[in-house]
């Protein structure tokens, strides 16, 4: 216990020193305007890493008989219990209200991990996609692989294409899949390193479901940059992200078969990278329509805090003390 406390205090001091004033000032201006009174509470969470929470997603392919009992003894309880429209029986995730992190498992070649640690809000895009057995699925920007692993907890696709353009992140993705997925199922999975903007042209109308967990201005990590010059450059380049996101979405639509659905997600609060991108796609692409996910939001309102005033096809999880999940933006579209 005392060692753990010592490490936490050391971590707190290190992280607090790394808060980047340039980024925080930028966020203050943008998010005060976009979120209003909600920004104050969100800022307090984002700048206090020791209040962040982590969930434990169980791996149905590497069961640990005593794990669920151990989690319950440590104050965890099953997440997503609010009558969701889609929640496969094999999908098991545990959360708790108090901060803290369950011990991580190291990668061991040939041995499957029993669980994956992640922000619980990052599972919402997976549940919104509603993958069924036998469907062809594309995870367009898949690294580091948490959502790919989560998708495979839900169903067994007929074909599962995981793509990651960045070489280093692609290797990370490959290792994640090898750590969680058994060899027989690996035959259904293809990992590629293509530019996601071109996959729609290369594989037109091939997929039933597409997840676009897009590159974005990651609010949590950007606040903790010790390199001011790098942070400043990021903020300048931030303006270009929305066009990249639009291109990725347009590619995803091309890759989607008529009648298929896609989910777009980011881990930023930025309206320019969230609602504005989706609105632009809906205005430019006459062959897609929004899908109502408000029922999902209502079912999860006891576990997550959502921004009010969004449209029925989108959700934005706001970090809040006691439910320090997110940020996570989710929107769902259908190709017609």
C-alpha positions as YAML, in Angstrom:
chain: A
units: angstrom
residues:
- id: 1
  name: UNK
  ca: [0.00, 0.00, 0.00]
- id: 2
  name: UNK
  ca: [2.75, 2.46, 1.00]
- id: 3
  name: UNK
  ca: [4.74, 1.67, -2.14]
- id: 4
  name: UNK
  ca: [1.60, 2.26, -4.22]
- id: 5
  name: UNK
  ca: [0.99, 5.58, -2.45]
- id: 6
  name: UNK
  ca: [4.58, 6.61, -3.01]
- id: 7
  name: UNK
  ca: [4.35, 5.83, -6.71]
- id: 8
  name: UNK
  ca: [1.04, 7.72, -6.99]
- id: 9
  name: UNK
  ca: [2.53, 10.80, -5.33]
- id: 10
  name: UNK
  ca: [5.55, 10.60, -7.62]
- id: 11
  name: UNK
  ca: [3.25, 10.30, -10.63]
- id: 12
  name: UNK
  ca: [1.13, 13.21, -9.46]
- id: 13
  name: UNK
  ca: [4.11, 15.51, -9.13]
- id: 14
  name: UNK
  ca: [5.49, 14.48, -12.51]
- id: 15
  name: UNK
  ca: [2.19, 14.93, -14.33]
- id: 16
  name: UNK
  ca: [1.32, 18.22, -12.65]
- id: 17
  name: UNK
  ca: [4.66, 19.68, -13.73]
- id: 18
  name: UNK
  ca: [3.97, 18.66, -17.32]
- id: 19
  name: UNK
  ca: [0.70, 20.55, -17.72]
- id: 20
  name: UNK
  ca: [1.31, 22.73, -20.75]
- id: 21
  name: UNK
  ca: [0.14, 26.31, -20.26]
- id: 22
  name: UNK
  ca: [-0.01, 26.98, -24.00]
- id: 23
  name: UNK
  ca: [-2.45, 24.11, -24.53]
- id: 24
  name: UNK
  ca: [-4.47, 24.89, -21.42]
- id: 25
  name: UNK
  ca: [-4.87, 28.54, -22.47]
- id: 26
  name: UNK
  ca: [-6.03, 27.42, -25.91]
- id: 27
  name: UNK
  ca: [-8.54, 25.01, -24.39]
- id: 28
  name: UNK
  ca: [-9.78, 27.68, -21.98]
- id: 29
  name: UNK
  ca: [-10.77, 29.96, -24.84]
- id: 30
  name: UNK
  ca: [-12.21, 27.29, -27.13]
- id: 31
  name: UNK
  ca: [-14.07, 25.16, -24.62]
- id: 32
  name: UNK
  ca: [-15.44, 28.02, -22.56]
- id: 33
  name: UNK
  ca: [-17.13, 29.13, -25.77]
- id: 34
  name: UNK
  ca: [-18.25, 25.63, -26.81]
- id: 35
  name: UNK
  ca: [-19.15, 24.03, -23.47]
- id: 36
  name: UNK
  ca: [-20.12, 27.02, -21.36]
- id: 37
  name: UNK
  ca: [-20.45, 26.33, -17.63]
- id: 38
  name: UNK
  ca: [-19.61, 22.64, -18.14]
- id: 39
  name: UNK
  ca: [-16.00, 23.45, -19.06]
- id: 40
  name: UNK
  ca: [-14.97, 24.30, -15.50]
- id: 41
  name: UNK
  ca: [-15.75, 20.80, -14.20]
- id: 42
  name: UNK
  ca: [-14.27, 19.15, -17.28]
- id: 43
  name: UNK
  ca: [-11.05, 21.17, -16.94]
- id: 44
  name: UNK
  ca: [-10.66, 20.10, -13.30]
- id: 45
  name: UNK
  ca: [-10.81, 16.44, -14.34]
- id: 46
  name: UNK
  ca: [-8.53, 16.74, -17.38]
- id: 47
  name: UNK
  ca: [-5.83, 18.48, -15.35]
- id: 48
  name: UNK
  ca: [-5.99, 15.97, -12.45]
- id: 49
  name: UNK
  ca: [-4.83, 12.57, -13.75]
- id: 50
  name: UNK
  ca: [-5.11, 10.93, -10.34]
- id: 51
  name: UNK
  ca: [-8.90, 11.27, -10.53]
- id: 52
  name: UNK
  ca: [-9.05, 9.51, -13.91]
- id: 53
  name: UNK
  ca: [-10.71, 6.12, -13.89]
- id: 54
  name: UNK
  ca: [-9.89, 2.93, -15.77]
- id: 55
  name: UNK
  ca: [-12.21, 0.09, -16.66]
- id: 56
  name: UNK
  ca: [-11.38, -3.59, -17.08]
- id: 57
  name: UNK
  ca: [-12.63, -5.27, -20.25]
- id: 58
  name: UNK
  ca: [-12.57, -9.04, -19.86]
- id: 59
  name: UNK
  ca: [-11.21, -11.15, -22.70]
- id: 60
  name: UNK
  ca: [-13.63, -13.95, -23.49]
- id: 61
  name: UNK
  ca: [-10.81, -15.84, -25.24]
- id: 62
  name: UNK
  ca: [-8.50, -15.83, -22.20]
- id: 63
  name: UNK
  ca: [-10.76, -16.40, -19.20]
- id: 64
  name: UNK
  ca: [-9.40, -15.94, -15.67]
- id: 65
  name: UNK
  ca: [-11.71, -17.84, -13.28]
- id: 66
  name: UNK
  ca: [-10.95, -15.72, -10.21]
- id: 67
  name: UNK
  ca: [-10.77, -12.36, -12.00]
- id: 68
  name: UNK
  ca: [-14.40, -11.29, -11.63]
- id: 69
  name: UNK
  ca: [-14.38, -12.18, -7.94]
- id: 70
  name: UNK
  ca: [-11.16, -10.20, -7.43]
- id: 71
  name: UNK
  ca: [-12.62, -7.18, -9.23]
- id: 72
  name: UNK
  ca: [-15.76, -7.21, -7.08]
- id: 73
  name: UNK
  ca: [-13.66, -7.39, -3.90]
- id: 74
  name: UNK
  ca: [-11.83, -4.26, -5.06]
- id: 75
  name: UNK
  ca: [-15.03, -2.28, -5.58]
- id: 76
  name: UNK
  ca: [-15.60, -2.88, -9.27]
- id: 77
  name: UNK
  ca: [-19.04, -3.61, -10.69]
- id: 78
  name: UNK
  ca: [-20.34, -4.56, -14.15]
- id: 79
  name: UNK
  ca: [-20.67, -1.59, -16.52]
- id: 80
  name: UNK
  ca: [-23.36, -0.96, -19.12]
- id: 81
  name: UNK
  ca: [-26.25, -2.35, -17.10]
- id: 82
  name: UNK
  ca: [-28.86, 0.25, -18.04]
- id: 83
  name: UNK
  ca: [-30.90, -1.61, -20.65]
- id: 84
  name: UNK
  ca: [-28.75, -0.95, -23.71]
- id: 85
  name: UNK
  ca: [-30.29, -1.76, -27.10]
- id: 86
  name: UNK
  ca: [-27.15, -3.80, -27.92]
- id: 87
  name: UNK
  ca: [-25.07, -5.61, -25.30]
- id: 88
  name: UNK
  ca: [-23.79, -9.10, -26.21]
- id: 89
  name: UNK
  ca: [-23.71, -11.63, -23.37]
- id: 90
  name: UNK
  ca: [-19.97, -12.23, -23.84]
- id: 91
  name: UNK
  ca: [-19.15, -8.52, -23.51]
- id: 92
  name: UNK
  ca: [-18.06, -7.97, -19.90]
- id: 93
  name: UNK
  ca: [-16.59, -4.74, -18.57]
- id: 94
  name: UNK
  ca: [-16.02, -3.74, -14.94]
- id: 95
  name: UNK
  ca: [-15.79, -0.20, -13.58]
- id: 96
  name: UNK
  ca: [-15.65, 1.51, -10.19]
- id: 97
  name: UNK
  ca: [-16.35, 5.05, -9.00]
- id: 98
  name: UNK
  ca: [-13.03, 5.57, -7.21]
- id: 99
  name: UNK
  ca: [-9.86, 6.33, -9.17]
- id: 100
  name: UNK
  ca: [-7.13, 3.76, -9.55]
- id: 101
  name: UNK
  ca: [-5.79, 1.33, -12.07]
- id: 102
  name: UNK
  ca: [-5.98, -2.45, -12.04]
- id: 103
  name: UNK
  ca: [-2.53, -4.05, -12.59]
- id: 104
  name: UNK
  ca: [-1.58, -4.28, -16.26]
- id: 105
  name: UNK
  ca: [-0.56, -7.54, -17.90]
- id: 106
  name: UNK
  ca: [2.63, -7.79, -19.93]
- id: 107
  name: UNK
  ca: [2.67, -9.13, -23.47]
- id: 108
  name: UNK
  ca: [3.86, -12.75, -23.59]
- id: 109
  name: UNK
  ca: [4.22, -14.44, -26.96]
- id: 110
  name: UNK
  ca: [1.81, -17.33, -27.29]
- id: 111
  name: UNK
  ca: [-0.16, -16.47, -24.15]
- id: 112
  name: UNK
  ca: [-3.48, -14.60, -24.16]
- id: 113
  name: UNK
  ca: [-4.16, -11.77, -21.75]
- id: 114
  name: UNK
  ca: [-7.24, -12.00, -19.57]
- id: 115
  name: UNK
  ca: [-8.29, -8.36, -19.72]
- id: 116
  name: UNK
  ca: [-7.70, -4.97, -21.34]
- id: 117
  name: UNK
  ca: [-7.47, -1.70, -19.36]
- id: 118
  name: UNK
  ca: [-9.09, 1.33, -20.95]
- id: 119
  name: UNK
  ca: [-11.29, 4.37, -20.53]
- id: 120
  name: UNK
  ca: [-14.84, 3.01, -20.38]
- id: 121
  name: UNK
  ca: [-16.13, 5.75, -22.72]
- id: 122
  name: UNK
  ca: [-13.98, 4.34, -25.51]
- id: 123
  name: UNK
  ca: [-16.26, 1.30, -25.59]
- id: 124
  name: UNK
  ca: [-19.29, 3.37, -26.61]
- id: 125
  name: UNK
  ca: [-18.33, 3.48, -30.33]
- id: 126
  name: UNK
  ca: [-18.04, -0.33, -30.27]
- id: 127
  name: UNK
  ca: [-21.48, -0.77, -28.72]
- id: 128
  name: UNK
  ca: [-22.98, 1.81, -31.08]
- id: 129
  name: UNK
  ca: [-21.68, -0.13, -34.12]
- id: 130
  name: UNK
  ca: [-23.72, -3.25, -33.16]
- id: 131
  name: UNK
  ca: [-21.58, -5.84, -34.92]
- id: 132
  name: UNK
  ca: [-23.22, -9.23, -35.57]
- id: 133
  name: UNK
  ca: [-21.71, -12.65, -36.25]
- id: 134
  name: UNK
  ca: [-20.67, -13.16, -39.86]
- id: 135
  name: UNK
  ca: [-20.52, -9.47, -40.84]
- id: 136
  name: UNK
  ca: [-17.57, -7.98, -42.69]
- id: 137
  name: UNK
  ca: [-16.08, -5.29, -40.46]
- id: 138
  name: UNK
  ca: [-13.47, -2.58, -41.02]
- id: 139
  name: UNK
  ca: [-11.65, -0.76, -38.21]
- id: 140
  name: UNK
  ca: [-10.18, 2.03, -40.31]
- id: 141
  name: UNK
  ca: [-7.80, 3.61, -37.75]
- id: 142
  name: UNK
  ca: [-7.33, 0.68, -35.43]
- id: 143
  name: UNK
  ca: [-4.19, 1.25, -33.30]
- id: 144
  name: UNK
  ca: [-3.50, 0.67, -30.50]
- id: 145
  name: UNK
  ca: [-6.18, -2.00, -30.84]
- id: 146
  name: UNK
  ca: [-8.48, -1.64, -27.84]
- id: 147
  name: UNK
  ca: [-11.60, -1.14, -29.92]
- id: 148
  name: UNK
  ca: [-10.63, -4.00, -32.24]
- id: 149
  name: UNK
  ca: [-10.33, -6.28, -29.21]
- id: 150
  name: UNK
  ca: [-13.66, -4.98, -27.89]
- id: 151
  name: UNK
  ca: [-15.40, -5.60, -31.23]
- id: 152
  name: UNK
  ca: [-14.28, -9.23, -31.07]
- id: 153
  name: UNK
  ca: [-15.78, -9.56, -27.60]
- id: 154
  name: UNK
  ca: [-19.15, -8.71, -29.18]
- id: 155
  name: UNK
  ca: [-19.27, -11.00, -32.20]
- id: 156
  name: UNK
  ca: [-17.32, -13.18, -34.60]
- id: 157
  name: UNK
  ca: [-17.09, -11.31, -37.92]
- id: 158
  name: UNK
  ca: [-16.98, -13.12, -41.23]
- id: 159
  name: UNK
  ca: [-13.96, -10.96, -42.04]
- id: 160
  name: UNK
  ca: [-12.30, -8.34, -39.83]
- id: 161
  name: UNK
  ca: [-9.99, -5.78, -41.41]
- id: 162
  name: UNK
  ca: [-7.88, -3.74, -38.98]
- id: 163
  name: UNK
  ca: [-5.99, -0.87, -40.60]
- id: 164
  name: UNK
  ca: [-3.36, 1.50, -39.23]
- id: 165
  name: UNK
  ca: [-1.31, 3.82, -41.44]
- id: 166
  name: UNK
  ca: [1.48, 4.67, -38.98]
- id: 167
  name: UNK
  ca: [4.17, 1.97, -38.97]
- id: 168
  name: UNK
  ca: [4.98, 2.08, -35.25]
- id: 169
  name: UNK
  ca: [1.32, 2.11, -34.25]
- id: 170
  name: UNK
  ca: [0.63, -0.74, -36.69]
- id: 171
  name: UNK
  ca: [3.18, -2.92, -34.87]
- id: 172
  name: UNK
  ca: [1.50, -1.99, -31.59]
- id: 173
  name: UNK
  ca: [-1.85, -3.00, -33.08]
- id: 174
  name: UNK
  ca: [-0.45, -6.35, -34.24]
- id: 175
  name: UNK
  ca: [0.92, -7.09, -30.77]
- id: 176
  name: UNK
  ca: [-2.40, -6.18, -29.14]
- id: 177
  name: UNK
  ca: [-4.33, -8.54, -31.40]
- id: 178
  name: UNK
  ca: [-1.83, -11.35, -30.78]
- id: 179
  name: UNK
  ca: [-2.19, -10.78, -27.01]
- id: 180
  name: UNK
  ca: [-5.98, -11.15, -27.00]
- id: 181
  name: UNK
  ca: [-7.13, -13.23, -29.95]
- id: 182
  name: UNK
  ca: [-6.61, -17.02, -30.29]
- id: 183
  name: UNK
  ca: [-4.89, -18.48, -33.33]
- id: 184
  name: UNK
  ca: [-8.01, -20.00, -35.00]
- id: 185
  name: UNK
  ca: [-9.71, -16.59, -35.03]
- id: 186
  name: UNK
  ca: [-6.62, -14.89, -36.46]
- id: 187
  name: UNK
  ca: [-7.54, -16.39, -39.85]
- id: 188
  name: UNK
  ca: [-10.52, -14.00, -39.95]
- id: 189
  name: UNK
  ca: [-8.39, -10.93, -39.22]
- id: 190
  name: UNK
  ca: [-6.35, -8.91, -41.68]
- id: 191
  name: UNK
  ca: [-4.02, -6.19, -40.45]
- id: 192
  name: UNK
  ca: [-2.98, -3.60, -43.05]
- id: 193
  name: UNK
  ca: [-0.90, -0.39, -43.08]
- id: 194
  name: UNK
  ca: [-2.71, 1.60, -45.75]
- id: 195
  name: UNK
  ca: [-3.65, 5.25, -45.85]
- id: 196
  name: UNK
  ca: [-7.24, 5.13, -44.60]
- id: 197
  name: UNK
  ca: [-8.23, 7.88, -47.03]
- id: 198
  name: UNK
  ca: [-7.78, 5.45, -49.93]
- id: 199
  name: UNK
  ca: [-9.28, 2.23, -48.59]
- id: 200
  name: UNK
  ca: [-12.74, 3.14, -49.87]
- id: 201
  name: UNK
  ca: [-11.42, 3.25, -53.43]
- id: 202
  name: UNK
  ca: [-9.43, 0.02, -52.96]
- id: 203
  name: UNK
  ca: [-12.28, -1.92, -51.34]
- id: 204
  name: UNK
  ca: [-15.57, -0.36, -52.43]
- id: 205
  name: UNK
  ca: [-18.82, -1.49, -50.80]
- id: 206
  name: UNK
  ca: [-17.15, -4.47, -49.12]
- id: 207
  name: UNK
  ca: [-18.06, -3.95, -45.46]
- id: 208
  name: UNK
  ca: [-21.24, -4.25, -43.42]
- id: 209
  name: UNK
  ca: [-19.86, -2.17, -40.53]
- id: 210
  name: UNK
  ca: [-17.05, 0.40, -40.38]
- id: 211
  name: UNK
  ca: [-15.51, 2.02, -37.33]
- id: 212
  name: UNK
  ca: [-13.69, 5.32, -37.87]
- id: 213
  name: UNK
  ca: [-11.96, 6.05, -34.56]
- id: 214
  name: UNK
  ca: [-10.24, 9.01, -36.11]
- id: 215
  name: UNK
  ca: [-6.91, 10.67, -35.35]
- id: 216
  name: UNK
  ca: [-7.79, 13.77, -33.35]
- id: 217
  name: UNK
  ca: [-6.47, 16.37, -30.94]
- id: 218
  name: UNK
  ca: [-6.38, 14.13, -27.87]
- id: 219
  name: UNK
  ca: [-7.35, 16.52, -25.09]
- id: 220
  name: UNK
  ca: [-6.03, 14.39, -22.23]
- id: 221
  name: UNK
  ca: [-2.56, 13.77, -23.65]
- id: 222
  name: UNK
  ca: [-2.07, 17.19, -25.22]
- id: 223
  name: UNK
  ca: [-2.39, 18.89, -21.84]
- id: 224
  name: UNK
  ca: [0.70, 17.03, -20.62]
- id: 225
  name: UNK
  ca: [3.43, 18.03, -23.03]
- id: 226
  name: UNK
  ca: [6.81, 19.16, -21.73]
- id: 227
  name: UNK
  ca: [7.80, 20.41, -25.18]
- id: 228
  name: UNK
  ca: [6.15, 23.81, -25.65]
- id: 229
  name: UNK
  ca: [7.32, 24.12, -29.26]
- id: 230
  name: UNK
  ca: [5.78, 20.75, -30.14]
- id: 231
  name: UNK
  ca: [2.58, 21.71, -28.33]
- id: 232
  name: UNK
  ca: [2.38, 25.00, -30.21]
- id: 233
  name: UNK
  ca: [2.90, 23.22, -33.53]
- id: 234
  name: UNK
  ca: [0.15, 20.75, -32.62]
- id: 235
  name: UNK
  ca: [-2.27, 23.59, -31.97]
- id: 236
  name: UNK
  ca: [-1.45, 25.12, -35.35]
- id: 237
  name: UNK
  ca: [-1.89, 21.77, -37.12]
- id: 238
  name: UNK
  ca: [-5.12, 21.16, -35.20]
- id: 239
  name: UNK
  ca: [-6.96, 23.26, -37.77]
- id: 240
  name: UNK
  ca: [-6.08, 20.71, -40.47]
- id: 241
  name: UNK
  ca: [-7.41, 17.67, -38.58]
- id: 242
  name: UNK
  ca: [-11.03, 18.22, -39.51]
- id: 243
  name: UNK
  ca: [-10.24, 17.88, -43.22]
- id: 244
  name: UNK
  ca: [-8.33, 14.64, -42.60]
- id: 245
  name: UNK
  ca: [-11.30, 13.36, -40.59]
- id: 246
  name: UNK
  ca: [-13.66, 14.31, -43.40]
- id: 247
  name: UNK
  ca: [-11.48, 12.41, -45.90]
- id: 248
  name: UNK
  ca: [-11.40, 9.32, -43.68]
- id: 249
  name: UNK
  ca: [-15.18, 9.39, -43.33]
- id: 250
  name: UNK
  ca: [-15.67, 9.78, -47.05]
- id: 251
  name: UNK
  ca: [-13.40, 6.78, -47.62]
- id: 252
  name: UNK
  ca: [-15.34, 4.77, -45.01]
- id: 253
  name: UNK
  ca: [-18.61, 5.53, -46.79]
- id: 254
  name: UNK
  ca: [-17.18, 4.26, -50.07]
- id: 255
  name: UNK
  ca: [-16.03, 1.06, -48.32]
- id: 256
  name: UNK
  ca: [-19.46, 0.52, -46.79]
- id: 257
  name: UNK
  ca: [-22.09, -1.52, -48.62]
- id: 258
  name: UNK
  ca: [-25.57, 0.00, -49.06]
- id: 259
  name: UNK
  ca: [-27.54, -0.65, -45.89]
- id: 260
  name: UNK
  ca: [-24.37, -0.83, -43.81]
- id: 261
  name: UNK
  ca: [-23.55, 1.43, -40.86]
- id: 262
  name: UNK
  ca: [-20.51, 3.32, -39.68]
- id: 263
  name: UNK
  ca: [-19.57, 4.88, -36.37]
- id: 264
  name: UNK
  ca: [-17.29, 7.89, -36.15]
- id: 265
  name: UNK
  ca: [-15.52, 8.65, -32.88]
- id: 266
  name: UNK
  ca: [-12.84, 10.89, -31.40]
- id: 267
  name: UNK
  ca: [-11.39, 11.50, -27.94]
- id: 268
  name: UNK
  ca: [-11.61, 15.28, -28.18]
- id: 269
  name: UNK
  ca: [-14.21, 17.81, -27.07]
- id: 270
  name: UNK
  ca: [-13.61, 19.95, -30.15]
- id: 271
  name: UNK
  ca: [-16.77, 20.76, -32.09]
- id: 272
  name: UNK
  ca: [-14.68, 21.33, -35.24]
- id: 273
  name: UNK
  ca: [-13.55, 17.69, -35.13]
- id: 274
  name: UNK
  ca: [-16.87, 16.26, -34.02]
- id: 275
  name: UNK
  ca: [-20.27, 17.67, -34.97]
- id: 276
  name: UNK
  ca: [-18.87, 19.94, -37.69]
- id: 277
  name: UNK
  ca: [-17.23, 17.00, -39.48]
- id: 278
  name: UNK
  ca: [-20.41, 14.91, -39.33]
- id: 279
  name: UNK
  ca: [-22.54, 17.83, -40.52]
- id: 280
  name: UNK
  ca: [-20.18, 18.39, -43.45]
- id: 281
  name: UNK
  ca: [-20.40, 14.71, -44.44]
- id: 282
  name: UNK
  ca: [-24.21, 14.75, -44.23]
- id: 283
  name: UNK
  ca: [-24.30, 17.87, -46.41]
- id: 284
  name: UNK
  ca: [-21.84, 16.51, -48.98]
- id: 285
  name: UNK
  ca: [-22.85, 12.86, -49.19]
- id: 286
  name: UNK
  ca: [-26.44, 12.24, -50.23]
- id: 287
  name: UNK
  ca: [-26.07, 8.47, -49.77]
- id: 288
  name: UNK
  ca: [-25.76, 8.56, -45.96]
- id: 289
  name: UNK
  ca: [-28.28, 9.34, -43.25]
- id: 290
  name: UNK
  ca: [-27.97, 9.80, -39.46]
- id: 291
  name: UNK
  ca: [-28.89, 6.97, -37.10]
- id: 292
  name: UNK
  ca: [-30.56, 7.77, -33.78]
- id: 293
  name: UNK
  ca: [-28.40, 6.66, -30.81]
- id: 294
  name: UNK
  ca: [-30.24, 8.67, -28.15]
- id: 295
  name: UNK
  ca: [-31.62, 5.47, -26.57]
- id: 296
  name: UNK
  ca: [-28.06, 4.40, -25.90]
- id: 297
  name: UNK
  ca: [-27.36, 7.73, -24.23]
- id: 298
  name: UNK
  ca: [-30.42, 7.44, -22.00]
- id: 299
  name: UNK
  ca: [-29.46, 3.90, -20.98]
- id: 300
  name: UNK
  ca: [-25.98, 5.07, -19.94]
- id: 301
  name: UNK
  ca: [-26.94, 8.33, -18.25]
- id: 302
  name: UNK
  ca: [-26.28, 6.88, -14.79]
- id: 303
  name: UNK
  ca: [-22.67, 6.01, -15.68]
- id: 304
  name: UNK
  ca: [-21.63, 8.78, -18.08]
- id: 305
  name: UNK
  ca: [-22.17, 12.52, -18.30]
- id: 306
  name: UNK
  ca: [-23.24, 13.63, -21.79]
- id: 307
  name: UNK
  ca: [-23.24, 17.11, -23.28]
- id: 308
  name: UNK
  ca: [-26.76, 18.45, -23.74]
- id: 309
  name: UNK
  ca: [-28.01, 19.92, -26.99]
- id: 310
  name: UNK
  ca: [-26.51, 17.51, -29.51]
- id: 311
  name: UNK
  ca: [-28.50, 15.82, -32.27]
- id: 312
  name: UNK
  ca: [-29.98, 12.34, -31.91]
- id: 313
  name: UNK
  ca: [-27.25, 10.67, -33.95]
- id: 314
  name: UNK
  ca: [-24.41, 11.86, -31.71]
- id: 315
  name: UNK
  ca: [-23.14, 11.70, -28.11]
- id: 316
  name: UNK
  ca: [-20.30, 13.49, -26.33]
- id: 317
  name: UNK
  ca: [-19.06, 12.10, -23.01]
- id: 318
  name: UNK
  ca: [-17.87, 14.83, -20.65]
- id: 319
  name: UNK
  ca: [-15.36, 13.90, -17.92]
- id: 320
  name: UNK
  ca: [-16.74, 14.56, -14.45]
- id: 321
  name: UNK
  ca: [-15.48, 13.68, -10.99]
- id: 322
  name: UNK
  ca: [-16.86, 10.32, -9.93]
- id: 323
  name: UNK
  ca: [-17.44, 9.42, -13.57]
- id: 324
  name: UNK
  ca: [-14.17, 10.57, -15.06]
- id: 325
  name: UNK
  ca: [-14.65, 8.95, -18.44]
- id: 326
  name: UNK
  ca: [-14.08, 10.59, -21.78]
- id: 327
  name: UNK
  ca: [-13.86, 12.84, -23.63]
- id: 328
  name: UNK
  ca: [-15.45, 10.62, -26.25]
- id: 329
  name: UNK
  ca: [-17.54, 11.72, -29.20]
- id: 330
  name: UNK
  ca: [-19.68, 9.13, -31.02]
- id: 331
  name: UNK
  ca: [-21.83, 9.55, -34.13]
- id: 332
  name: UNK
  ca: [-23.57, 6.91, -36.24]
- id: 333
  name: UNK
  ca: [-24.47, 6.98, -39.94]
- id: 334
  name: UNK
  ca: [-26.10, 4.55, -42.38]
- id: 335
  name: UNK
  ca: [-25.41, 4.21, -46.10]
- id: 336
  name: UNK
  ca: [-28.54, 4.18, -48.27]
...
